[in-house]
Amino acid sequence: VVDALRTLLDSMPLPPPSVKFEGDQAASDAPLRVLLTSSEQYTSIVRSGNFRTWQANAMARAQLAKQHPLFMGEAGLWNGILVVKMPKPIRFYAGNSLNWCQSVSSATEQTDLVPASFGTQYAVDRALLLGGQALAEAFGKARQTGNPYFWSEKELDHGDKLEILVGMISGKSKVRFEIDHGTQKEITDFGVMAIDTAVKLAA
């Protein structure tokens, strides 16, 4: 699965850019992307063979990246893709709707249903391949302070109680750019890919 994904990335005209961790000495020579999987997807990858080698690769890369926590635990590294298990799956059960785009050059979605025959034994899990700049964070400016953070105090109950409010103005969003696909331009995800697979659920 990971090898097929790597082949796809190599053939894409605009693949997700590589991720870079502070102090990663191999970032330029051995670029990485991060694959977040559900527990069931992760188990399937582990059973495909040689996962101990993948874990050893991740530990070796951690030595070059100041022991970044993303490489720790059950992470595995193979062919430039760091496989990490998500704490909570993105899951679609039998009968649930799945929206997806049939063409990379069109934002028009079509809807399919997870087959009813999946019953309670199977589902569709969504893995996320993350590259650099997959997520953007923007900060606003509070009128009280001129920066994103603000603090307010107010006495209540005739001075018997003190109410304190601490706040921050910010937001996070997936990054999308207008990409020229040759014949037309489309608003396109940048730095992230969704990968849906059928999984067998634990009894």
PDB file of C-alpha atoms in Angstrom:
ATOM      1  CA  VAL A   1       0.000   0.000   0.000  1.00  0.00           C
ATOM      2  CA  VAL A   2       2.704   2.475   0.977  1.00  0.00           C
ATOM      3  CA  ASP A   3       4.803   1.588  -2.076  1.00  0.00           C
ATOM      4  CA  ALA A   4       1.787   2.157  -4.349  1.00  0.00           C
ATOM      5  CA  LEU A   5       1.144   5.481  -2.639  1.00  0.00           C
ATOM      6  CA  ARG A   6       4.747   6.506  -3.161  1.00  0.00           C
ATOM      7  CA  THR A   7       4.493   5.624  -6.862  1.00  0.00           C
ATOM      8  CA  LEU A   8       1.375   7.799  -7.113  1.00  0.00           C
ATOM      9  CA  LEU A   9       3.137  10.725  -5.439  1.00  0.00           C
ATOM     10  CA  ASP A  10       6.079  10.439  -7.817  1.00  0.00           C
ATOM     11  CA  SER A  11       3.733  10.603 -10.821  1.00  0.00           C
ATOM     12  CA  MET A  12       1.687  13.590  -9.599  1.00  0.00           C
ATOM     13  CA  PRO A  13       2.389  16.975 -11.201  1.00  0.00           C
ATOM     14  CA  LEU A  14       1.779  18.717  -7.862  1.00  0.00           C
ATOM     15  CA  PRO A  15       2.202  16.274  -4.950  1.00  0.00           C
ATOM     16  CA  PRO A  16       1.886  17.427  -1.338  1.00  0.00           C
ATOM     17  CA  PRO A  17       5.151  19.145  -0.352  1.00  0.00           C
ATOM     18  CA  SER A  18       7.345  17.378   2.174  1.00  0.00           C
ATOM     19  CA  VAL A  19       7.025  18.046   5.893  1.00  0.00           C
ATOM     20  CA  LYS A  20       9.940  19.541   7.783  1.00  0.00           C
ATOM     21  CA  PHE A  21      10.607  19.267  11.492  1.00  0.00           C
ATOM     22  CA  GLU A  22      12.834  21.651  13.398  1.00  0.00           C
ATOM     23  CA  GLY A  23      16.345  20.276  13.511  1.00  0.00           C
ATOM     24  CA  ASP A  24      15.678  17.413  11.055  1.00  0.00           C
ATOM     25  CA  GLN A  25      19.094  16.934   9.472  1.00  0.00           C
ATOM     26  CA  ALA A  26      17.733  14.686   6.702  1.00  0.00           C
ATOM     27  CA  ALA A  27      14.822  16.916   5.644  1.00  0.00           C
ATOM     28  CA  SER A  28      16.381  17.938   2.331  1.00  0.00           C
ATOM     29  CA  ASP A  29      18.014  14.640   1.359  1.00  0.00           C
ATOM     30  CA  ALA A  30      15.164  12.340   2.464  1.00  0.00           C
ATOM     31  CA  PRO A  31      11.858  14.280   2.347  1.00  0.00           C
ATOM     32  CA  LEU A  32       8.890  12.946   4.304  1.00  0.00           C
ATOM     33  CA  ARG A  33       5.116  12.917   4.225  1.00  0.00           C
ATOM     34  CA  VAL A  34       2.955  11.732   7.133  1.00  0.00           C
ATOM     35  CA  LEU A  35       0.194   9.136   6.673  1.00  0.00           C
ATOM     36  CA  LEU A  36      -2.417   9.207   9.452  1.00  0.00           C
ATOM     37  CA  THR A  37      -4.338   5.926   9.553  1.00  0.00           C
ATOM     38  CA  SER A  38      -7.135   4.400  11.576  1.00  0.00           C
ATOM     39  CA  SER A  39      -6.310   1.548  13.937  1.00  0.00           C
ATOM     40  CA  GLU A  40      -7.699  -0.990  11.447  1.00  0.00           C
ATOM     41  CA  GLN A  41      -5.741   0.474   8.520  1.00  0.00           C
ATOM     42  CA  TYR A  42      -2.626   0.533  10.656  1.00  0.00           C
ATOM     43  CA  THR A  43      -3.109  -3.135  11.614  1.00  0.00           C
ATOM     44  CA  SER A  44      -3.480  -4.076   7.943  1.00  0.00           C
ATOM     45  CA  ILE A  45      -0.194  -2.315   7.121  1.00  0.00           C
ATOM     46  CA  VAL A  46       1.560  -4.008  10.054  1.00  0.00           C
ATOM     47  CA  ARG A  47       0.418  -7.436   8.838  1.00  0.00           C
ATOM     48  CA  SER A  48       1.689  -6.763   5.321  1.00  0.00           C
ATOM     49  CA  GLY A  49       5.200  -7.572   6.552  1.00  0.00           C
ATOM     50  CA  ASN A  50       8.520  -6.021   7.636  1.00  0.00           C
ATOM     51  CA  PHE A  51       6.896  -3.473   9.927  1.00  0.00           C
ATOM     52  CA  ARG A  52       9.669  -3.922  12.497  1.00  0.00           C
ATOM     53  CA  THR A  53      12.029  -2.594   9.842  1.00  0.00           C
ATOM     54  CA  TRP A  54       9.702   0.380   9.378  1.00  0.00           C
ATOM     55  CA  GLN A  55       9.755   1.067  13.131  1.00  0.00           C
ATOM     56  CA  ALA A  56      13.551   0.848  13.155  1.00  0.00           C
ATOM     57  CA  ASN A  57      13.629   3.351  10.280  1.00  0.00           C
ATOM     58  CA  ALA A  58      11.426   5.743  12.248  1.00  0.00           C
ATOM     59  CA  MET A  59      13.637   5.467  15.330  1.00  0.00           C
ATOM     60  CA  ALA A  60      16.739   6.087  13.227  1.00  0.00           C
ATOM     61  CA  ARG A  61      15.150   9.179  11.671  1.00  0.00           C
ATOM     62  CA  ALA A  62      14.179  10.413  15.128  1.00  0.00           C
ATOM     63  CA  GLN A  63      17.881  10.488  15.985  1.00  0.00           C
ATOM     64  CA  LEU A  64      18.323  13.011  13.174  1.00  0.00           C
ATOM     65  CA  ALA A  65      15.271  15.069  14.156  1.00  0.00           C
ATOM     66  CA  LYS A  66      15.968  15.830  17.820  1.00  0.00           C
ATOM     67  CA  GLN A  67      13.716  12.945  18.929  1.00  0.00           C
ATOM     68  CA  HIS A  68      10.597  14.569  17.542  1.00  0.00           C
ATOM     69  CA  PRO A  69       7.581  12.885  19.216  1.00  0.00           C
ATOM     70  CA  LEU A  70       5.901  12.084  15.888  1.00  0.00           C
ATOM     71  CA  PHE A  71       8.559   9.420  15.269  1.00  0.00           C
ATOM     72  CA  MET A  72       8.022   7.770  18.654  1.00  0.00           C
ATOM     73  CA  GLY A  73       5.640   5.041  19.755  1.00  0.00           C
ATOM     74  CA  GLU A  74       4.191   2.863  17.002  1.00  0.00           C
ATOM     75  CA  ALA A  75       5.259   5.016  14.047  1.00  0.00           C
ATOM     76  CA  GLY A  76       6.772   3.326  11.009  1.00  0.00           C
ATOM     77  CA  LEU A  77       8.813   4.862   8.194  1.00  0.00           C
ATOM     78  CA  TRP A  78       9.067   3.422   4.682  1.00  0.00           C
ATOM     79  CA  ASN A  79       9.969   4.966   1.341  1.00  0.00           C
ATOM     80  CA  GLY A  80       9.582   8.533   2.601  1.00  0.00           C
ATOM     81  CA  ILE A  81       6.180   8.005   4.257  1.00  0.00           C
ATOM     82  CA  LEU A  82       5.832   8.094   8.049  1.00  0.00           C
ATOM     83  CA  VAL A  83       2.856   5.935   9.089  1.00  0.00           C
ATOM     84  CA  VAL A  84       1.169   7.077  12.310  1.00  0.00           C
ATOM     85  CA  LYS A  85      -1.999   5.709  13.930  1.00  0.00           C
ATOM     86  CA  MET A  86      -4.781   8.223  14.604  1.00  0.00           C
ATOM     87  CA  PRO A  87      -6.376   8.137  18.074  1.00  0.00           C
ATOM     88  CA  LYS A  88      -9.867   8.277  16.512  1.00  0.00           C
ATOM     89  CA  PRO A  89     -10.820   6.942  13.059  1.00  0.00           C
ATOM     90  CA  ILE A  90     -12.587   8.835  10.294  1.00  0.00           C
ATOM     91  CA  ARG A  91     -15.135   6.142   9.546  1.00  0.00           C
ATOM     92  CA  PHE A  92     -18.137   5.585   7.281  1.00  0.00           C
ATOM     93  CA  TYR A  93     -20.519   2.722   8.067  1.00  0.00           C
ATOM     94  CA  ALA A  94     -22.897   0.789   5.809  1.00  0.00           C
ATOM     95  CA  GLY A  95     -25.423   3.191   4.295  1.00  0.00           C
ATOM     96  CA  ASN A  96     -23.352   6.335   5.030  1.00  0.00           C
ATOM     97  CA  SER A  97     -22.752   8.828   2.228  1.00  0.00           C
ATOM     98  CA  LEU A  98     -19.290   9.379   0.750  1.00  0.00           C
ATOM     99  CA  ASN A  99     -18.622  12.564  -1.230  1.00  0.00           C
ATOM    100  CA  TRP A 100     -15.683  12.558  -3.605  1.00  0.00           C
ATOM    101  CA  CYS A 101     -14.378  14.227  -6.760  1.00  0.00           C
ATOM    102  CA  GLN A 102     -13.980  11.992  -9.778  1.00  0.00           C
ATOM    103  CA  SER A 103     -11.488  14.318 -11.475  1.00  0.00           C
ATOM    104  CA  VAL A 104      -8.470  16.153 -10.047  1.00  0.00           C
ATOM    105  CA  SER A 105      -9.302  19.082 -12.298  1.00  0.00           C
ATOM    106  CA  SER A 106     -12.879  19.562 -11.071  1.00  0.00           C
ATOM    107  CA  ALA A 107     -14.409  20.442  -7.701  1.00  0.00           C
ATOM    108  CA  THR A 108     -17.708  18.800  -8.678  1.00  0.00           C
ATOM    109  CA  GLU A 109     -18.511  16.121  -6.113  1.00  0.00           C
ATOM    110  CA  GLN A 110     -20.459  12.937  -6.540  1.00  0.00           C
ATOM    111  CA  THR A 111     -22.039  10.943  -3.738  1.00  0.00           C
ATOM    112  CA  ASP A 112     -21.827   7.200  -3.208  1.00  0.00           C
ATOM    113  CA  LEU A 113     -23.166   5.069  -0.388  1.00  0.00           C
ATOM    114  CA  VAL A 114     -21.158   2.571   1.609  1.00  0.00           C
ATOM    115  CA  PRO A 115     -22.671  -0.777   0.516  1.00  0.00           C
ATOM    116  CA  ALA A 116     -25.393  -2.108   2.788  1.00  0.00           C
ATOM    117  CA  SER A 117     -23.739  -5.525   2.427  1.00  0.00           C
ATOM    118  CA  PHE A 118     -20.924  -4.263   4.673  1.00  0.00           C
ATOM    119  CA  GLY A 119     -23.339  -4.729   7.574  1.00  0.00           C
ATOM    120  CA  THR A 120     -21.654  -4.416  10.946  1.00  0.00           C
ATOM    121  CA  GLN A 121     -18.534  -6.328   9.922  1.00  0.00           C
ATOM    122  CA  TYR A 122     -16.982  -3.841   7.509  1.00  0.00           C
ATOM    123  CA  ALA A 123     -16.658  -0.082   7.078  1.00  0.00           C
ATOM    124  CA  VAL A 124     -14.747   2.497   5.048  1.00  0.00           C
ATOM    125  CA  ASP A 125     -11.952   4.276   6.914  1.00  0.00           C
ATOM    126  CA  ARG A 126     -10.280   7.450   5.689  1.00  0.00           C
ATOM    127  CA  ALA A 127      -6.524   7.905   6.000  1.00  0.00           C
ATOM    128  CA  LEU A 128      -4.951  11.339   5.558  1.00  0.00           C
ATOM    129  CA  LEU A 129      -1.651  11.895   3.825  1.00  0.00           C
ATOM    130  CA  LEU A 130      -0.223  15.158   5.110  1.00  0.00           C
ATOM    131  CA  GLY A 131       2.516  17.165   3.497  1.00  0.00           C
ATOM    132  CA  GLY A 132       3.941  20.548   4.372  1.00  0.00           C
ATOM    133  CA  GLN A 133       1.482  23.442   4.660  1.00  0.00           C
ATOM    134  CA  ALA A 134      -1.494  21.113   5.033  1.00  0.00           C
ATOM    135  CA  LEU A 135      -2.876  23.351   7.776  1.00  0.00           C
ATOM    136  CA  ALA A 136      -2.808  27.125   8.131  1.00  0.00           C
ATOM    137  CA  GLU A 137      -3.335  29.094  11.324  1.00  0.00           C
ATOM    138  CA  ALA A 138      -4.238  32.773  11.276  1.00  0.00           C
ATOM    139  CA  PHE A 139      -4.274  35.221  14.180  1.00  0.00           C
ATOM    140  CA  GLY A 140      -6.435  38.309  14.638  1.00  0.00           C
ATOM    141  CA  LYS A 141      -5.881  41.466  16.627  1.00  0.00           C
ATOM    142  CA  ALA A 142      -7.873  42.263  19.769  1.00  0.00           C
ATOM    143  CA  ARG A 143      -8.809  45.923  20.119  1.00  0.00           C
ATOM    144  CA  GLN A 144      -7.846  45.855  23.799  1.00  0.00           C
ATOM    145  CA  THR A 145      -4.251  44.724  23.293  1.00  0.00           C
ATOM    146  CA  GLY A 146      -3.373  45.043  19.619  1.00  0.00           C
ATOM    147  CA  ASN A 147      -2.378  41.355  19.475  1.00  0.00           C
ATOM    148  CA  PRO A 148      -4.281  38.033  19.355  1.00  0.00           C
ATOM    149  CA  TYR A 149      -4.481  37.670  23.153  1.00  0.00           C
ATOM    150  CA  PHE A 150      -6.614  39.662  25.563  1.00  0.00           C
ATOM    151  CA  TRP A 151      -7.418  39.735  29.272  1.00  0.00           C
ATOM    152  CA  SER A 152     -10.405  41.280  31.000  1.00  0.00           C
ATOM    153  CA  GLU A 153     -11.317  41.633  34.686  1.00  0.00           C
ATOM    154  CA  LYS A 154     -14.649  42.731  36.113  1.00  0.00           C
ATOM    155  CA  GLU A 155     -15.927  42.938  39.675  1.00  0.00           C
ATOM    156  CA  LEU A 156     -19.366  41.417  40.355  1.00  0.00           C
ATOM    157  CA  ASP A 157     -21.745  41.221  43.296  1.00  0.00           C
ATOM    158  CA  HIS A 158     -20.710  44.634  44.649  1.00  0.00           C
ATOM    159  CA  GLY A 159     -17.045  43.760  44.576  1.00  0.00           C
ATOM    160  CA  ASP A 160     -17.443  40.398  46.299  1.00  0.00           C
ATOM    161  CA  LYS A 161     -16.498  38.384  43.195  1.00  0.00           C
ATOM    162  CA  LEU A 162     -13.968  38.883  40.418  1.00  0.00           C
ATOM    163  CA  GLU A 163     -14.672  37.611  36.909  1.00  0.00           C
ATOM    164  CA  ILE A 164     -11.626  37.048  34.700  1.00  0.00           C
ATOM    165  CA  LEU A 165     -11.784  36.442  30.959  1.00  0.00           C
ATOM    166  CA  VAL A 166      -8.784  35.294  28.910  1.00  0.00           C
ATOM    167  CA  GLY A 167      -9.176  34.988  25.152  1.00  0.00           C
ATOM    168  CA  MET A 168      -7.380  34.512  21.857  1.00  0.00           C
ATOM    169  CA  ILE A 169      -8.479  35.404  18.335  1.00  0.00           C
ATOM    170  CA  SER A 170      -7.285  32.751  15.891  1.00  0.00           C
ATOM    171  CA  GLY A 171      -8.461  30.137  13.437  1.00  0.00           C
ATOM    172  CA  LYS A 172      -7.204  27.035  11.641  1.00  0.00           C
ATOM    173  CA  SER A 173      -8.077  25.830   8.160  1.00  0.00           C
ATOM    174  CA  LYS A 174      -7.022  23.351   5.517  1.00  0.00           C
ATOM    175  CA  VAL A 175      -4.989  25.121   2.830  1.00  0.00           C
ATOM    176  CA  ARG A 176      -6.431  25.432  -0.683  1.00  0.00           C
ATOM    177  CA  PHE A 177      -4.999  27.249  -3.694  1.00  0.00           C
ATOM    178  CA  GLU A 178      -6.222  28.021  -7.185  1.00  0.00           C
ATOM    179  CA  ILE A 179      -4.256  25.551  -9.302  1.00  0.00           C
ATOM    180  CA  ASP A 180      -3.845  25.764 -13.069  1.00  0.00           C
ATOM    181  CA  HIS A 181      -4.684  22.299 -14.452  1.00  0.00           C
ATOM    182  CA  GLY A 182      -3.901  23.304 -18.022  1.00  0.00           C
ATOM    183  CA  THR A 183      -7.403  23.690 -19.446  1.00  0.00           C
ATOM    184  CA  GLN A 184      -8.868  25.397 -16.379  1.00  0.00           C
ATOM    185  CA  LYS A 185      -8.116  26.616 -12.875  1.00  0.00           C
ATOM    186  CA  GLU A 186      -9.653  24.959  -9.824  1.00  0.00           C
ATOM    187  CA  ILE A 187      -9.528  25.591  -6.078  1.00  0.00           C
ATOM    188  CA  THR A 188      -7.520  22.545  -4.977  1.00  0.00           C
ATOM    189  CA  ASP A 189      -6.431  21.055  -1.660  1.00  0.00           C
ATOM    190  CA  PHE A 190      -2.769  21.676  -0.984  1.00  0.00           C
ATOM    191  CA  GLY A 191      -0.672  19.487   1.269  1.00  0.00           C
ATOM    192  CA  VAL A 192      -3.292  16.832   2.057  1.00  0.00           C
ATOM    193  CA  MET A 193      -4.811  13.757   0.397  1.00  0.00           C
ATOM    194  CA  ALA A 194      -7.737  11.629   1.593  1.00  0.00           C
ATOM    195  CA  ILE A 195      -7.370   7.861   1.069  1.00  0.00           C
ATOM    196  CA  ASP A 196     -10.433   5.675   1.654  1.00  0.00           C
ATOM    197  CA  THR A 197     -10.131   1.924   2.195  1.00  0.00           C
ATOM    198  CA  ALA A 198     -12.476  -0.856   3.256  1.00  0.00           C
ATOM    199  CA  VAL A 199     -11.619  -2.324   6.660  1.00  0.00           C
ATOM    200  CA  LYS A 200     -12.812  -5.273   8.711  1.00  0.00           C
ATOM    201  CA  LEU A 201     -14.128  -4.191  12.109  1.00  0.00           C
ATOM    202  CA  ALA A 202     -13.187  -5.916  15.321  1.00  0.00           C
ATOM    203  CA  ALA A 203     -15.861  -8.291  16.555  1.00  0.00           C
TER     204      ALA A 203
END
